[in-house]
Amino acid sequence: MRFDIITIFPDIFESYLKEGLIARGLKKKLIQVKVHDLRKWTKDKHKTVDDRPFGGGLGMVMKVDPIFRAVKAIKKKKSKVILFTPRGEKFEQKTAFKLKKYDQLVFICGRYEGVDERVAEKIADLKMSIGDYVLMGGEVPSLVVVEAVSRLVPGVIAKEQLLKERTTKTKGYLEYPQYTRPEVFSPRKGTNWRVPKDLISGDHEKIKKWREKRERTIEK
Ligand code: SAM
């Protein structure tokens, strides 16, 4: 699985990709993440990626032509080109399962007042939103999708966890709540936050029942 991210702020991704299971997945070559500076595909000396909107209005709009050249250079076979926009289809666990089937995902990260609509109409295969709120750019959404899809790639997370999630394929799976030591935490005098009794009972049947009652699929 290969992710190609087109952005005007490539440095945002640097530290993120160096940490945790994503870093391990990259090192083991289970996933590949390539971050591309959109300015590389501009043709003027100022490396312009945005311009004023036709019809007037506040702010700037990202230009179609550098994005077209970037996608043309990056896109391979069996890929999906995704434009992040708050007006897109909502990204969910079932979307992550669908996207995992492609060899390559190309992400276009918008900034400013958004992206020239011709990118949505002519270049992107999918318009995707990570939720009903407006962010400043598509960089965080692209990391959300990288993370959700990567953890479905065999080897990136523990096998047992992935197997469980696969059995509820399109729905997704939410595990039971977890606790660790201490058994009783007292944040202040007279207040005790206790671990549920069944979990510290040592009785495997009780533990199993407690957990089964609380695990669920995402589509309740
Ligand atoms: N008025 C613009 C619109 O409706 O598309 C909002 C632009 S927003 C300030 C800048 C960029 O952030 C967008 O082009 C998009 O790439 C990204 N973005 C903002 N909110 C998002 C969301 N909920 N999901 C996905 N991308 C989002």
GROMACS .gro file of C-alpha atoms and ligand atoms in nm:
model
  247
    1MET     CA    1   0.000   0.000   0.000
    2ARG     CA    2   0.143   0.332  -0.108
    3PHE     CA    3   0.020   0.678  -0.005
    4ASP     CA    4   0.116   0.988  -0.203
    5ILE     CA    5   0.033   1.317  -0.036
    6ILE     CA    6   0.027   1.641  -0.234
    7THR     CA    7   0.059   1.942  -0.006
    8ILE     CA    8   0.204   2.292   0.016
    9PHE     CA    9   0.329   2.213   0.370
   10PRO     CA   10   0.535   1.892   0.338
   11ASP     CA   11   0.719   1.951   0.668
   12ILE     CA   12   0.398   1.887   0.864
   13PHE     CA   13   0.439   1.514   0.799
   14GLU     CA   14   0.803   1.473   0.897
   15SER     CA   15   0.781   1.405   1.271
   16TYR     CA   16   0.452   1.217   1.244
   17LEU     CA   17   0.598   0.958   1.008
   18LYS     CA   18   0.894   0.899   1.240
   19GLU     CA   19   0.687   0.769   1.531
   20GLY     CA   20   0.501   0.459   1.645
   21LEU     CA   21   0.347   0.185   1.436
   22ILE     CA   22   0.344   0.399   1.120
   23ALA     CA   23   0.723   0.437   1.143
   24ARG     CA   24   0.757   0.063   1.200
   25GLY     CA   25   0.529  -0.013   0.903
   26LEU     CA   26   0.743   0.213   0.686
   27LYS     CA   27   1.065   0.055   0.807
   28LYS     CA   28   0.932  -0.296   0.740
   29LYS     CA   29   0.815  -0.173   0.396
   30LEU     CA   30   0.456  -0.278   0.468
   31ILE     CA   31   0.345   0.071   0.369
   32GLN     CA   32   0.503   0.358   0.178
   33VAL     CA   33   0.427   0.726   0.232
   34LYS     CA   34   0.560   0.984  -0.014
   35VAL     CA   35   0.501   1.350   0.060
   36HIS     CA   36   0.514   1.584  -0.242
   37ASP     CA   37   0.553   1.961  -0.235
   38LEU     CA   38   0.292   2.096  -0.478
   39ARG     CA   39   0.522   2.389  -0.561
   40LYS     CA   40   0.741   2.147  -0.754
   41TRP     CA   41   0.470   2.146  -1.025
   42THR     CA   42   0.438   2.525  -1.059
   43LYS     CA   43   0.588   2.698  -1.362
   44ASP     CA   44   0.644   3.058  -1.250
   45LYS     CA   45   0.941   3.186  -1.056
   46HIS     CA   46   0.730   3.259  -0.744
   47LYS     CA   47   0.600   2.900  -0.741
   48THR     CA   48   0.240   3.021  -0.721
   49VAL     CA   49  -0.016   2.765  -0.604
   50ASP     CA   50  -0.315   2.995  -0.540
   51ASP     CA   51  -0.503   3.285  -0.695
   52ARG     CA   52  -0.806   3.510  -0.635
   53PRO     CA   53  -1.152   3.359  -0.685
   54PHE     CA   54  -1.351   3.449  -0.997
   55GLY     CA   55  -1.656   3.649  -0.900
   56GLY     CA   56  -1.472   3.807  -0.608
   57GLY     CA   57  -1.479   3.721  -0.241
   58LEU     CA   58  -1.239   3.681   0.046
   59GLY     CA   59  -0.931   3.462   0.042
   60MET     CA   60  -0.744   3.265  -0.218
   61VAL     CA   61  -0.820   2.946  -0.406
   62MET     CA   62  -0.572   2.672  -0.498
   63LYS     CA   63  -0.503   2.656  -0.869
   64VAL     CA   64  -0.600   2.360  -1.086
   65ASP     CA   65  -0.292   2.345  -1.312
   66PRO     CA   66  -0.014   2.255  -1.061
   67ILE     CA   67  -0.247   1.994  -0.908
   68PHE     CA   68  -0.317   1.846  -1.251
   69ARG     CA   69   0.055   1.814  -1.326
   70ALA     CA   70   0.129   1.668  -0.981
   71VAL     CA   71  -0.140   1.400  -1.006
   72LYS     CA   72  -0.036   1.314  -1.362
   73ALA     CA   73   0.323   1.261  -1.249
   74ILE     CA   74   0.240   1.066  -0.932
   75LYS     CA   75  -0.063   0.851  -1.015
   76LYS     CA   76  -0.003   0.487  -1.100
   77LYS     CA   77  -0.240   0.200  -1.192
   78LYS     CA   78  -0.498   0.066  -0.943
   79SER     CA   79  -0.508   0.391  -0.751
   80LYS     CA   80  -0.764   0.636  -0.617
   81VAL     CA   81  -0.716   1.012  -0.616
   82ILE     CA   82  -0.879   1.169  -0.311
   83LEU     CA   83  -0.951   1.537  -0.264
   84PHE     CA   84  -1.007   1.642   0.096
   85THR     CA   85  -1.296   1.882   0.133
   86PRO     CA   86  -1.552   1.941   0.410
   87ARG     CA   87  -1.815   1.892   0.138
   88GLY     CA   88  -1.699   1.539   0.059
   89GLU     CA   89  -1.832   1.194   0.150
   90LYS     CA   90  -1.778   1.120   0.519
   91PHE     CA   91  -1.474   0.901   0.590
   92GLU     CA   92  -1.571   0.601   0.807
   93GLN     CA   93  -1.425   0.265   0.908
   94LYS     CA   94  -1.601   0.097   0.615
   95THR     CA   95  -1.434   0.351   0.381
   96ALA     CA   96  -1.096   0.246   0.522
   97PHE     CA   97  -1.172  -0.120   0.438
   98LYS     CA   98  -1.268  -0.018   0.082
   99LEU     CA   99  -0.959   0.199   0.029
  100LYS     CA  100  -0.728  -0.077   0.149
  101LYS     CA  101  -0.798  -0.264  -0.175
  102TYR     CA  102  -0.603  -0.013  -0.384
  103ASP     CA  103  -0.228  -0.026  -0.443
  104GLN     CA  104  -0.196   0.351  -0.423
  105LEU     CA  105  -0.391   0.638  -0.271
  106VAL     CA  106  -0.311   0.990  -0.389
  107PHE     CA  107  -0.425   1.266  -0.151
  108ILE     CA  108  -0.476   1.629  -0.247
  109CYS     CA  109  -0.459   1.858   0.056
  110GLY     CA  110  -0.646   2.184   0.015
  111ARG     CA  111  -0.558   2.509   0.196
  112TYR     CA  112  -0.685   2.870   0.196
  113GLU     CA  113  -1.049   2.897   0.081
  114GLY     CA  114  -1.029   2.558  -0.084
  115VAL     CA  115  -0.942   2.420  -0.426
  116ASP     CA  116  -1.055   2.521  -0.778
  117GLU     CA  117  -1.370   2.311  -0.828
  118ARG     CA  118  -1.230   2.161  -1.151
  119VAL     CA  119  -1.008   1.944  -0.930
  120ALA     CA  120  -1.321   1.791  -0.773
  121GLU     CA  121  -1.495   1.763  -1.110
  122LYS     CA  122  -1.216   1.636  -1.335
  123ILE     CA  123  -0.919   1.509  -1.135
  124ALA     CA  124  -1.033   1.352  -0.808
  125ASP     CA  125  -1.196   1.008  -0.799
  126LEU     CA  126  -1.333   1.076  -0.451
  127LYS     CA  127  -1.415   1.386  -0.247
  128MET     CA  128  -1.369   1.308   0.119
  129SER     CA  129  -1.448   1.478   0.449
  130ILE     CA  130  -1.331   1.354   0.788
  131GLY     CA  131  -1.625   1.516   0.966
  132ASP     CA  132  -1.873   1.802   0.975
  133TYR     CA  133  -1.636   2.080   1.071
  134VAL     CA  134  -1.397   2.302   0.878
  135LEU     CA  135  -1.023   2.262   0.925
  136MET     CA  136  -0.744   2.482   0.792
  137GLY     CA  137  -0.607   2.223   0.552
  138GLY     CA  138  -0.622   1.869   0.418
  139GLU     CA  139  -0.300   1.760   0.590
  140VAL     CA  140  -0.460   1.633   0.912
  141PRO     CA  141  -0.739   1.456   0.716
  142SER     CA  142  -0.478   1.282   0.501
  143LEU     CA  143  -0.296   1.161   0.814
  144VAL     CA  144  -0.627   1.034   0.952
  145VAL     CA  145  -0.678   0.824   0.639
  146VAL     CA  146  -0.313   0.707   0.627
  147GLU     CA  147  -0.347   0.586   0.985
  148ALA     CA  148  -0.690   0.420   0.952
  149VAL     CA  149  -0.596   0.239   0.629
  150SER     CA  150  -0.242   0.144   0.738
  151ARG     CA  151  -0.364  -0.040   1.045
  152LEU     CA  152  -0.560  -0.271   0.812
  153VAL     CA  153  -0.244  -0.368   0.624
  154PRO     CA  154  -0.126  -0.709   0.754
  155GLY     CA  155   0.169  -0.672   0.990
  156VAL     CA  156   0.118  -0.307   1.082
  157ILE     CA  157  -0.078  -0.388   1.397
  158ALA     CA  158  -0.100  -0.718   1.591
  159LYS     CA  159  -0.247  -1.008   1.391
  160GLU     CA  160  -0.511  -1.099   1.652
  161GLN     CA  161  -0.650  -0.746   1.658
  162LEU     CA  162  -0.676  -0.734   1.280
  163LEU     CA  163  -0.844  -1.076   1.263
  164LYS     CA  164  -1.115  -0.960   1.502
  165GLU     CA  165  -1.178  -0.651   1.292
  166ARG     CA  166  -1.196  -0.858   0.975
  167THR     CA  167  -1.474  -1.076   1.106
  168THR     CA  168  -1.695  -0.765   1.117
  169LYS     CA  169  -1.553  -0.641   0.790
  170THR     CA  170  -1.774  -0.357   0.674
  171LYS     CA  171  -1.887  -0.259   1.020
  172GLY     CA  172  -1.562  -0.225   1.209
  173TYR     CA  173  -1.507  -0.334   1.563
  174LEU     CA  174  -1.471  -0.149   1.891
  175GLU     CA  175  -1.301  -0.331   2.173
  176TYR     CA  176  -1.410  -0.341   2.537
  177PRO     CA  177  -1.264  -0.077   2.773
  178GLN     CA  178  -0.924  -0.154   2.929
  179TYR     CA  179  -0.771  -0.077   3.271
  180THR     CA  180  -0.423  -0.114   3.416
  181ARG     CA  181  -0.259  -0.070   3.757
  182PRO     CA  182  -0.325   0.071   4.014
  183GLU     CA  183  -0.649  -0.109   4.106
  184VAL     CA  184  -0.757   0.197   4.304
  185PHE     CA  185  -0.645   0.547   4.211
  186SER     CA  186  -0.714   0.825   4.462
  187PRO     CA  187  -0.684   1.164   4.292
  188ARG     CA  188  -0.778   1.337   4.619
  189LYS     CA  189  -0.868   1.242   4.975
  190GLY     CA  190  -1.191   1.043   4.995
  191THR     CA  191  -1.214   0.983   4.618
  192ASN     CA  192  -1.135   0.639   4.481
  193TRP     CA  193  -1.143   0.544   4.116
  194ARG     CA  194  -1.171   0.166   4.109
  195VAL     CA  195  -1.117  -0.094   3.838
  196PRO     CA  196  -1.439  -0.300   3.781
  197LYS     CA  197  -1.452  -0.594   4.023
  198ASP     CA  198  -1.499  -0.862   3.758
  199LEU     CA  199  -1.173  -0.770   3.587
  200ILE     CA  200  -0.966  -0.824   3.900
  201SER     CA  201  -1.158  -1.133   4.013
  202GLY     CA  202  -0.920  -1.377   3.846
  203ASP     CA  203  -1.231  -1.560   3.718
  204HIS     CA  204  -1.185  -1.602   3.340
  205GLU     CA  205  -1.554  -1.662   3.276
  206LYS     CA  206  -1.650  -1.339   3.456
  207ILE     CA  207  -1.381  -1.145   3.268
  208LYS     CA  208  -1.500  -1.285   2.934
  209LYS     CA  209  -1.862  -1.194   3.007
  210TRP     CA  210  -1.770  -0.843   3.125
  211ARG     CA  211  -1.578  -0.783   2.804
  212GLU     CA  212  -1.835  -0.936   2.566
  213LYS     CA  213  -2.103  -0.711   2.711
  214ARG     CA  214  -1.901  -0.403   2.627
  215GLU     CA  215  -1.750  -0.476   2.288
  216ARG     CA  216  -1.950  -0.367   1.987
  217THR     CA  217  -1.931  -0.294   1.618
  218ILE     CA  218  -1.913   0.067   1.507
  219GLU     CA  219  -2.262   0.055   1.348
  220LYS     CA  220  -2.423  -0.021   1.683
  221SAM     N1  221  -1.466   2.688   0.207
  221SAM     C1  222  -1.382   2.575   0.184
  221SAM     C2  223  -1.465   2.456   0.136
  221SAM     O1  224  -1.585   2.454   0.158
  221SAM     O2  225  -1.405   2.362   0.081
  221SAM     C3  226  -1.308   2.541   0.310
  221SAM     C4  227  -1.165   2.534   0.286
  221SAM     S1  228  -1.074   2.480   0.426
  221SAM     C5  229  -1.045   2.628   0.511
  221SAM     C6  230  -0.921   2.443   0.354
  221SAM     C7  231  -0.899   2.299   0.321
  221SAM     O3  232  -0.899   2.220   0.439
  221SAM     C8  233  -1.000   2.232   0.232
  221SAM     O4  234  -0.975   2.261   0.097
  221SAM     C9  235  -0.981   2.086   0.263
  221SAM     O5  236  -0.875   2.029   0.188
  221SAM    C10  237  -0.942   2.089   0.411
  221SAM     N2  238  -1.053   2.057   0.501
  221SAM    C11  239  -1.114   2.140   0.586
  221SAM     N3  240  -1.206   2.077   0.658
  221SAM    C12  241  -1.206   1.948   0.619
  221SAM    C13  242  -1.280   1.833   0.656
  221SAM     N4  243  -1.375   1.836   0.748
  221SAM     N5  244  -1.251   1.716   0.593
  221SAM    C14  245  -1.156   1.710   0.498
  221SAM     N6  246  -1.082   1.817   0.458
  221SAM    C15  247  -1.106   1.934   0.518
   0.00000   0.00000   0.00000
